[in-house]
Amino acid sequence: MADSESKVSNFIRNIIEADLAAGKYASRTWSGRPGPAAQQKVGAGETAAIRTRFPPEPNGYLHFGHAKSICLNFGLAQDYGGACHLRFDDTNPEKEEQEYVDAIIDAVHWLGWAWGENQYFASDYFHWMYEFAEKLIEAGHAYVESQSVDEMRASRGTLTEAGKNSPYRDRTPAENLDLFRRMKAGEFPDGAHVLRAKIDMSSGNINLRDPTIYRIRHAEHHNTGNIWCIYPMYAYAHPIEDALENITHSLCTLEFADQRPLYDWLLDRLADLGCVNTPLPQQTEFARLNLTYVVLSKRKLVQLVDEKHVDGWDDPRLPTLSGARRRGFTPEGFRRFAEMIGVAKSDAWIDMSVLEGCMRDHLNETAPRRIAVLDPLKLIIDNYPAEQAEECFAPNHPQQPDLGKRPVPFSGELWIEREDFAETPPKGYFRLFPGNKVRLRYGFVIECTGCDKDADGKVVAVYCNYFADSKSGTPGADNYKVKGNIHWLSARHAYATEVRLYDRLFAVEAPGSGGGNFIADLNPNSKAVITAQLEPALKDAAAEERFQFERHGYFVADRVDSRPGAPVFNRAVTLKDSWSKGK
Ligand code: ATP
Ligand code: MG
């Protein structure tokens, strides 16, 4: 599944290559199961050059930003002969659901990545996290805090001012251990105590001013049920998860840079206490993906879904991976996109047209061509016998002649695009108007003779005559010199179905940046539902089959609403970048 193009180097690859050259992690053993150091050293087991992980919190569906992180982590593991773990970071009991776990597994598989046995839940490590907390307490590295949240906040200090030591900071290890065990036993209500790491209240990095590492939360957890009423904080749990799984390179987004000193502080102490393997995992930060015309924050995506601005998590307009899949975007397109944008150490915005371009390029290479009339207008060929029909032949992929041609039925009544006829042609119009000749693509040359209109003056049918000796592909057919070439479908053979024309979800590059609510920036025209006429063979399209509809863009048979023999289609992208017009 690796793309054949060579990988562009970046600062993360440089770090990995230096570590591999120095043999940094070669001494580690791995029993194939996460666990504390003592357990890890039992038996040799599987070895991998590097171990990365993708650690989503199962509190929402994955979005395009996650795709960047997934391709980075799984891609590096693949390129360097390593392994990448899928780890559900489910340490927060309140917001996590099985539905999200399933959707995340689905999305990462869909992107084309596999993790074998290496699927883990952070909540499975709660007992180790607890055990390590007791060891930290015994060694004097953690204490039970009994101030209120407000008191703690007041004594934390500011960026320019040191914090103040808590009156509880000098509790003895025995006293701390007793209180911590009673916290675990459920003797106290939420908020009565927390466990804090004992680091430095005057540190320049506020994250090191005795951060909270455990809190009381009488809440049911989706995995551990009611076993626990104390839960580890993310900043404490995450480094331990990495260490227990023998991760080598722990890649995260830039906002975690300030947490790295805490990550290292904790693991250094846990290594000294014999809890985790060395060499320790190394955290490295990279810039998150910011993409124009969408929002990439779970909170905002939840709001769009809950307030029904979109039709669920897999709405094809949403920047979720399940939405992209329904939209007709491709996993290869995402992987190309990830390669193209690379990884950097500073935040930048990527234009949506870059992602769309990656999808368009991949679809152009792979999608068979078909004919669709999206805004149908009847064309009647007066001199073609009413009952007669014949076949014309259209190439399946003009750049790949070996894919051959397919028959397209032709008859005396056709559908053409409404915009391909003009009763009074504007200047430079080469398509159909009374007295003008055009070629029906892959078929005959016709000459327009007139049209019918309804009471409102709307054209309802166009009339023409055809030239029987002008059929494409037959000798002499090229003697007809015409400037216009229009597509068509035989009216009695065509398949009429619902087609959804999707456009960008937001009308502005940075939704909400004008100071207003991002909801106000939604594009009111992001979805149009039409009934189109399609080439008869498309009636048999399987769900998720993708096509180029000539002149109209790339379309996919919707995987949710299609029925066998009755597919409906979604537009993935247009043939050209229509948003860059006039820029
Ligand atoms: P959000 O900011 O949307 O709420 P999150 O960071 O809370 O997302 P997690 O489930 O914690 O979501 O993310 C899993 C992984 O995906 C993390 O390692 C995180 O750094 C990464 N990730 C999240 N958003 C992006 C993004 N926009 N670009 C790159 N990586 C991202
Ligand atoms: Mg997060």
XYZ file of C-alpha atoms and ligand atoms in Angstrom:
615
model
C 0.000 0.000 0.000
C 3.009 2.322 0.165
C 2.933 4.995 -2.483
C 5.834 4.535 -4.846
C 7.043 8.134 -4.724
C 10.009 8.630 -2.420
C 9.288 10.219 0.929
C 10.304 13.773 1.571
C 12.508 14.126 4.595
C 11.351 16.132 7.585
C 12.495 16.864 11.129
C 10.666 13.851 12.563
C 12.250 11.489 10.041
C 15.615 13.007 10.904
C 15.073 12.275 14.608
C 14.008 8.696 13.891
C 16.906 8.072 11.551
C 19.385 9.435 14.098
C 17.855 7.213 16.826
C 18.002 4.172 14.568
C 21.605 4.916 13.580
C 22.558 5.224 17.258
C 20.664 2.033 18.135
C 18.805 3.987 20.806
C 15.856 1.647 21.238
C 17.486 -1.591 20.105
C 17.937 -2.833 23.673
C 14.221 -2.762 24.454
C 12.274 -5.947 24.552
C 8.576 -6.198 23.980
C 6.375 -8.991 25.148
C 3.607 -8.033 22.746
C 1.428 -6.892 25.610
C 1.570 -3.567 27.409
C 2.742 -3.646 30.967
C 5.218 -2.322 33.495
C 8.937 -2.807 33.035
C 9.179 -5.963 35.125
C 6.581 -7.646 32.993
C 8.048 -6.370 29.736
C 11.406 -7.938 30.447
C 9.864 -11.389 30.658
C 10.562 -13.167 27.396
C 11.910 -11.707 24.191
C 8.911 -11.394 21.951
C 8.256 -9.175 18.999
C 10.738 -6.463 18.216
C 10.064 -3.422 16.109
C 12.516 -0.743 15.069
C 10.201 2.047 16.180
C 6.786 2.230 17.807
C 4.407 5.089 17.223
C 0.780 5.442 18.201
C -2.374 7.203 17.164
C -4.217 8.000 20.419
C -7.728 9.363 19.771
C -10.073 10.146 22.598
C -13.308 8.310 21.725
C -15.520 11.364 22.192
C -16.318 12.163 18.565
C -15.748 11.096 14.991
C -12.343 11.475 13.364
C -11.792 14.530 11.195
C -9.367 15.564 8.457
C -6.867 16.760 11.072
C -6.751 13.268 12.528
C -6.053 11.922 9.042
C -2.818 13.908 9.056
C -1.789 12.400 12.381
C -2.855 8.881 11.314
C -0.912 9.004 8.046
C 2.095 10.401 9.883
C 2.175 7.785 12.651
C 1.218 4.721 10.613
C 3.300 5.918 7.670
C 6.480 6.296 9.760
C 5.995 2.871 11.355
C 5.570 1.346 7.922
C 8.565 3.118 6.410
C 10.955 2.225 9.230
C 9.871 -1.351 9.865
C 8.066 -0.465 13.060
C 4.599 -0.772 14.501
C 1.895 1.800 15.090
C -0.633 1.285 17.862
C -4.242 2.360 17.797
C -4.847 3.465 21.351
C -8.133 4.769 22.658
C -7.271 7.461 25.121
C -10.361 6.867 27.220
C -9.296 8.214 30.589
C -12.199 10.654 30.840
C -15.226 8.730 32.100
C -17.929 11.170 31.098
C -17.801 11.794 27.377
C -16.817 8.538 25.757
C -19.007 6.135 23.836
C -18.766 2.815 22.043
C -20.265 4.375 18.902
C -17.161 6.551 18.623
C -14.794 3.632 19.220
C -16.423 1.730 16.340
C -16.389 4.743 14.042
C -12.700 5.390 14.763
C -11.729 1.786 13.975
C -13.727 1.987 10.766
C -12.137 5.249 9.687
C -8.526 4.184 10.289
C -9.147 0.913 8.437
C -10.764 2.808 5.608
C -7.669 5.001 5.312
C -5.830 1.769 4.625
C -3.923 1.167 7.860
C -3.725 -1.991 9.943
C -2.473 -2.446 13.510
C -2.932 -6.162 14.116
C -2.841 -6.948 17.825
C -1.802 -3.444 18.697
C -5.188 -2.032 19.659
C -5.336 -0.753 23.215
C -7.499 1.131 25.652
C -5.832 3.498 28.098
C -8.486 2.511 30.641
C -7.020 -1.000 30.684
C -3.966 0.535 32.368
C -5.850 2.205 35.221
C -4.543 -0.304 37.763
C -0.940 0.344 36.688
C -1.466 4.078 36.728
C -2.777 3.711 40.255
C 0.089 1.482 41.333
C 2.627 3.954 39.901
C 0.885 6.798 41.740
C 1.366 4.924 45.023
C 5.063 4.493 44.174
C 5.397 8.209 43.438
C 3.759 8.975 46.802
C 6.069 6.597 48.651
C 9.097 8.198 46.995
C 7.922 11.675 47.985
C 7.059 12.739 44.426
C 3.330 13.206 44.958
C 0.996 14.426 47.684
C -2.698 14.652 48.416
C -4.000 18.192 48.082
C -7.062 19.169 50.112
C -7.482 22.801 49.049
C -10.478 23.681 46.900
C -10.071 24.199 43.158
C -10.353 27.957 43.719
C -7.675 27.960 46.415
C -5.383 25.959 44.169
C -5.952 28.379 41.325
C -5.236 31.358 43.570
C -1.910 29.906 44.714
C -0.714 28.771 41.267
C 0.816 32.172 40.432
C 1.021 33.701 36.962
C 3.423 33.723 34.031
C 5.467 36.382 35.800
C 4.854 35.422 39.423
C 5.813 32.203 41.208
C 3.117 30.089 42.816
C 2.834 29.383 46.539
C 3.348 26.039 48.172
C 0.199 24.333 49.351
C -0.264 23.942 53.117
C -0.654 20.204 52.402
C 2.570 19.861 50.422
C 4.560 18.508 53.344
C 2.231 15.683 54.300
C 4.250 12.552 54.968
C 4.248 9.705 52.449
C 2.325 7.567 54.956
C -0.342 10.236 55.374
C -0.588 10.712 51.591
C -0.816 7.005 50.939
C -3.614 6.628 53.462
C -5.606 9.499 51.963
C -5.012 8.342 48.391
C -6.213 4.842 49.223
C -9.307 6.288 50.866
C -9.904 8.440 47.758
C -9.831 5.213 45.758
C -12.118 3.481 48.232
C -14.771 6.106 47.621
C -14.689 7.765 51.046
C -14.737 11.307 49.655
C -17.019 13.262 47.334
C -15.889 14.702 44.002
C -13.460 17.581 44.484
C -12.615 16.858 48.152
C -8.991 15.986 47.350
C -6.684 15.579 44.355
C -3.292 13.980 43.997
C -0.582 16.395 42.857
C 2.898 15.760 41.555
C 5.428 17.455 43.851
C 7.617 19.359 41.407
C 8.230 23.109 41.751
C 5.693 25.855 42.510
C 8.121 28.474 41.212
C 8.819 26.828 37.874
C 8.691 29.114 34.835
C 6.526 26.442 33.222
C 3.131 26.528 34.919
C 2.571 22.871 33.982
C 5.319 21.979 36.447
C 3.738 23.831 39.400
C 2.591 20.688 41.156
C 0.100 19.584 38.494
C -2.927 17.518 39.456
C -2.464 13.911 38.409
C -5.537 12.219 39.916
C -9.015 13.500 40.749
C -12.117 12.050 42.371
C -14.960 11.526 39.924
C -17.864 9.329 40.929
C -18.777 8.476 37.348
C -19.338 5.307 35.384
C -16.745 4.560 32.723
C -17.663 2.898 29.402
C -14.960 0.245 29.875
C -14.322 -0.071 33.601
C -17.869 0.600 34.785
C -17.940 1.567 38.462
C -14.624 0.010 39.520
C -12.987 3.420 39.820
C -14.073 6.649 41.407
C -10.682 8.301 40.907
C -9.397 8.953 37.403
C -5.935 9.986 36.160
C -5.485 13.344 34.445
C -4.486 13.300 30.784
C -1.031 14.773 31.471
C -0.270 11.931 33.886
C -1.934 9.150 31.919
C -0.527 9.847 28.498
C 3.210 9.396 29.181
C 2.447 6.233 31.145
C 0.369 4.848 28.263
C 3.278 5.492 25.913
C 5.781 3.862 28.253
C 3.635 0.797 28.988
C 3.255 0.189 25.269
C 6.965 0.675 24.626
C 6.345 3.567 22.289
C 9.584 5.052 20.972
C 8.408 8.228 19.222
C 5.363 9.913 20.698
C 4.171 12.475 18.176
C 1.653 15.131 19.134
C 0.502 18.553 18.100
C 2.284 21.760 19.136
C -0.082 22.724 21.939
C 1.471 19.885 23.970
C 4.988 21.335 23.800
C 4.537 22.959 27.231
C 3.591 19.559 28.644
C 6.792 17.869 27.472
C 8.815 18.785 30.609
C 6.105 17.126 32.723
C 6.042 14.101 30.396
C 9.798 13.712 30.884
C 9.721 14.445 34.624
C 7.138 11.742 35.253
C 8.780 9.078 33.122
C 12.238 9.786 34.552
C 10.892 9.168 38.049
C 8.898 6.107 37.031
C 11.980 4.678 35.339
C 13.997 5.237 38.534
C 11.269 3.420 40.445
C 11.525 0.479 38.029
C 8.021 0.975 36.663
C 8.771 1.566 32.998
C 11.331 0.516 30.423
C 14.233 2.649 29.283
C 15.175 4.287 27.002
C 12.022 6.301 27.534
C 9.650 7.329 24.757
C 10.415 10.728 23.297
C 7.652 13.288 22.724
C 7.985 15.386 19.569
C 5.512 18.040 18.490
C 4.364 18.945 14.985
C 1.935 21.546 13.629
C -1.697 20.556 13.534
C -3.632 20.721 10.296
C -5.634 23.902 9.821
C -7.812 23.732 6.739
C -9.843 26.544 5.181
C -13.651 26.403 4.744
C -14.144 23.831 7.520
C -13.845 23.592 11.280
C -11.577 20.901 12.736
C -12.552 20.884 16.338
C -14.621 18.114 17.809
C -16.572 20.567 19.921
C -17.696 22.473 16.825
C -18.392 19.310 14.865
C -20.579 18.058 17.709
C -22.467 21.353 17.602
C -23.047 21.089 13.830
C -24.434 17.585 14.273
C -26.478 18.243 17.436
C -28.068 21.395 16.060
C -28.811 19.563 12.802
C -26.974 21.951 10.507
C -25.840 18.754 8.754
C -27.417 15.324 8.367
C -25.395 13.403 10.979
C -21.712 12.616 11.526
C -21.311 11.132 8.058
C -22.863 14.046 6.210
C -20.759 14.313 3.049
C -20.143 17.998 3.714
C -18.581 17.468 7.140
C -14.791 17.235 7.422
C -15.143 13.885 9.183
C -13.582 10.805 7.631
C -16.974 9.084 7.565
C -18.352 12.143 5.751
C -15.444 12.120 3.304
C -16.053 8.471 2.571
C -19.695 9.127 1.684
C -18.618 12.156 -0.293
C -16.506 9.963 -2.579
C -13.111 11.153 -1.325
C -10.493 8.409 -1.398
C -8.013 7.035 1.158
C -5.243 7.417 -1.439
C -6.219 11.077 -1.808
C -5.789 11.604 1.941
C -2.424 9.863 1.946
C -1.213 11.983 -0.961
C -2.446 15.058 0.844
C -0.568 14.090 4.003
C 2.629 13.549 2.005
C 2.176 16.803 0.135
C 1.601 19.032 3.171
C 4.344 17.296 5.162
C 5.027 18.070 8.798
C 6.400 21.299 10.153
C 7.142 22.866 13.510
C 4.982 25.949 13.069
C 1.275 26.387 12.450
C 0.065 27.190 8.978
C -3.203 27.121 7.068
C -3.729 24.790 4.157
C -6.257 25.756 1.517
C -9.135 23.344 0.994
C -8.351 23.381 -2.731
C -5.125 21.471 -1.965
C -7.086 18.596 -0.437
C -9.688 18.719 -3.206
C -6.883 18.705 -5.759
C -5.416 15.519 -4.247
C -8.839 13.857 -4.459
C -9.370 15.105 -8.012
C -5.979 13.819 -9.158
C -6.554 10.384 -7.729
C -10.113 10.183 -9.056
C -8.958 11.360 -12.473
C -6.542 8.447 -12.641
C -8.931 5.799 -11.360
C -12.563 6.733 -11.992
C -14.210 5.319 -15.139
C -16.022 7.877 -17.298
C -19.787 7.870 -17.566
C -22.419 10.177 -18.995
C -24.915 12.079 -16.883
C -27.386 14.807 -17.742
C -27.939 16.839 -14.609
C -30.439 19.387 -15.916
C -32.334 17.422 -18.576
C -34.035 18.943 -21.643
C -35.734 16.784 -24.288
C -34.153 16.692 -27.776
C -36.335 15.140 -30.503
C -34.711 13.931 -33.705
C -37.472 14.269 -36.295
C -35.851 12.143 -38.989
C -34.841 9.229 -36.714
C -37.414 6.374 -36.773
C -39.422 6.416 -33.551
C -38.991 2.740 -32.616
C -35.347 2.477 -33.688
C -32.340 2.318 -31.346
C -28.643 1.612 -31.874
C -25.391 1.711 -29.967
C -22.701 4.335 -29.850
C -19.360 3.625 -28.177
C -17.776 5.758 -25.484
C -14.265 5.272 -24.046
C -14.177 4.212 -20.383
C -11.093 6.309 -19.739
C -9.639 8.509 -22.483
C -6.122 8.406 -20.956
C -6.270 4.627 -20.553
C -7.360 3.169 -23.923
C -6.831 -0.372 -22.650
C -9.916 0.098 -20.473
C -11.863 -0.079 -23.727
C -15.193 1.345 -24.790
C -18.739 0.634 -23.753
C -21.964 0.800 -25.703
C -24.322 3.683 -24.995
C -27.825 3.335 -26.477
C -28.988 5.969 -28.946
C -32.591 6.677 -30.027
C -34.808 9.381 -31.512
C -35.520 11.080 -28.158
C -32.598 12.205 -26.094
C -31.845 14.115 -22.930
C -29.390 16.966 -23.284
C -28.267 19.600 -20.748
C -30.553 22.600 -20.670
C -27.522 24.888 -20.893
C -26.511 23.234 -24.183
C -29.416 24.892 -26.000
C -30.046 28.599 -26.537
C -32.917 29.915 -28.587
C -30.973 33.115 -29.096
C -27.285 32.244 -28.763
C -24.977 34.620 -26.926
C -21.778 35.617 -28.741
C -19.318 32.758 -29.084
C -21.929 30.068 -28.296
C -21.127 26.915 -30.271
C -23.717 24.591 -28.877
C -27.297 24.035 -30.012
C -29.434 26.877 -31.443
C -31.826 26.954 -34.381
C -29.915 26.524 -37.644
C -26.677 25.367 -35.961
C -24.996 21.963 -36.228
C -23.277 20.172 -33.338
C -21.918 16.702 -32.769
C -23.664 14.499 -30.254
C -20.594 13.176 -28.493
C -19.632 9.626 -29.627
C -22.681 9.782 -31.991
C -24.119 11.753 -34.869
C -24.019 15.309 -36.101
C -27.392 17.044 -35.801
C -28.854 20.328 -37.002
C -31.265 22.203 -34.768
C -34.605 23.143 -36.305
C -36.476 24.796 -33.442
C -38.018 24.370 -29.999
C -41.290 24.211 -28.033
C -42.030 26.456 -25.083
C -44.573 26.320 -22.303
C -46.939 29.142 -21.315
C -44.172 30.782 -19.253
C -41.792 30.820 -22.186
C -39.639 28.028 -20.772
C -38.162 25.744 -23.424
C -39.620 22.230 -22.994
C -38.325 20.432 -26.116
C -35.793 21.016 -28.852
C -36.084 19.648 -32.387
C -33.414 18.596 -34.840
C -32.515 16.350 -37.761
C -29.565 14.008 -37.785
C -27.133 13.095 -40.528
C -27.137 9.324 -40.827
C -23.638 9.180 -42.334
C -22.032 11.233 -39.538
C -21.769 8.631 -36.778
C -18.511 8.887 -34.819
C -16.093 6.142 -35.659
C -17.541 5.421 -39.112
C -15.583 6.324 -42.287
C -16.361 9.774 -43.591
C -17.993 10.914 -40.343
C -15.300 13.529 -39.878
C -16.362 15.374 -43.041
C -18.777 17.228 -40.823
C -16.934 20.194 -39.373
C -18.755 21.409 -36.293
C -17.515 23.475 -33.370
C -19.879 22.205 -30.672
C -19.878 18.777 -29.086
C -22.578 18.009 -26.525
C -23.376 14.993 -24.394
C -26.721 13.224 -24.372
C -28.592 10.136 -23.224
C -31.370 8.157 -24.858
C -34.533 9.199 -23.003
C -36.137 5.784 -22.987
C -32.955 4.017 -21.811
C -31.666 6.520 -19.259
C -31.725 5.903 -15.486
C -33.350 8.722 -13.555
C -32.126 9.040 -9.973
C -31.360 11.387 -7.126
C -28.020 13.154 -7.300
C -26.652 15.354 -4.527
C -24.432 18.225 -5.530
C -22.287 19.105 -2.553
C -20.270 22.218 -2.111
C -18.129 23.581 0.705
C -19.793 23.604 4.096
C -18.708 27.145 4.947
C -18.772 30.196 2.733
C -15.650 31.777 4.251
C -12.064 30.619 4.673
C -11.918 30.829 8.444
C -15.408 30.225 9.875
C -16.085 32.354 12.953
C -12.957 34.459 12.523
C -14.964 37.643 11.943
C -15.784 37.611 15.642
C -19.244 36.139 15.055
C -20.560 32.655 15.616
C -19.016 30.191 13.158
C -22.543 28.886 12.462
C -23.355 32.186 10.740
C -20.656 31.422 8.172
C -22.290 28.226 6.908
C -22.665 28.123 3.115
C -26.439 28.092 2.468
C -25.833 26.414 -0.899
C -23.685 23.552 0.318
C -26.204 20.904 -0.784
C -28.504 20.706 -3.801
C -30.608 17.627 -4.505
C -31.616 17.047 -8.119
C -33.098 14.289 -10.245
C -30.639 13.580 -13.017
C -30.655 11.282 -16.042
C -27.769 8.815 -16.060
C -26.314 6.338 -18.479
C -28.297 3.055 -18.093
C -25.272 1.040 -16.910
C -25.032 3.236 -13.804
C -28.183 1.577 -12.500
C -25.931 -1.367 -11.578
C -23.284 0.718 -9.789
C -22.303 -0.759 -6.435
C -22.325 1.406 -3.327
C -19.076 3.407 -3.141
C -18.231 2.937 -6.825
C -16.786 6.183 -8.111
C -17.097 7.677 -11.597
C -16.317 10.753 -13.543
C -19.532 12.113 -15.024
C -18.173 13.773 -18.131
C -18.119 17.595 -17.851
C -19.614 17.439 -14.331
C -17.024 16.078 -11.941
C -16.480 12.993 -9.813
C -19.398 11.162 -8.246
C -19.856 8.204 -5.940
C -22.771 5.840 -5.395
C -23.863 6.773 -1.881
C -23.049 3.966 0.560
C -26.000 4.695 2.821
C -28.970 5.540 0.604
C -28.248 3.372 -2.470
C -30.256 0.182 -2.958
C -29.217 -2.674 -5.259
C -30.287 -1.639 -8.758
C -31.196 1.822 -7.471
C -28.090 3.795 -6.585
C -28.157 7.488 -5.755
C -25.056 9.583 -6.314
C -23.055 12.224 -4.472
C -20.706 14.665 -6.100
C -17.233 14.436 -4.559
C -15.524 17.268 -6.442
C -16.056 19.234 -9.608
C -13.675 18.779 -12.552
C -11.943 22.054 -11.853
C -11.393 24.193 -8.797
C -14.474 26.408 -9.100
C -13.607 28.367 -5.935
C -10.420 29.888 -7.280
C -12.368 31.703 -10.030
C -11.624 35.385 -10.117
C -9.019 35.205 -7.357
P -9.980 18.336 18.623
O -8.955 19.409 18.756
O -10.656 18.283 17.306
O -10.954 18.299 19.749
P -8.357 16.354 19.807
O -6.950 16.749 19.718
O -9.036 16.561 21.106
O -9.169 16.988 18.621
P -7.849 13.570 19.963
O -8.831 12.490 19.840
O -7.254 13.848 21.285
O -8.567 14.862 19.390
O -6.728 13.450 18.863
C -6.056 12.274 18.538
C -4.773 12.637 17.872
O -5.018 13.397 16.695
C -3.884 13.472 18.775
O -2.575 12.938 18.731
C -3.937 14.836 18.166
O -2.728 15.531 18.343
C -4.205 14.545 16.694
N -4.909 15.648 16.050
C -6.086 16.192 16.429
N -6.400 17.238 15.643
C -5.399 17.360 14.743
C -5.129 18.252 13.656
N -5.972 19.252 13.345
N -3.995 18.067 12.945
C -3.152 17.053 13.243
N -3.335 16.191 14.252
C -4.443 16.340 15.000
Mg -7.223 15.823 22.586
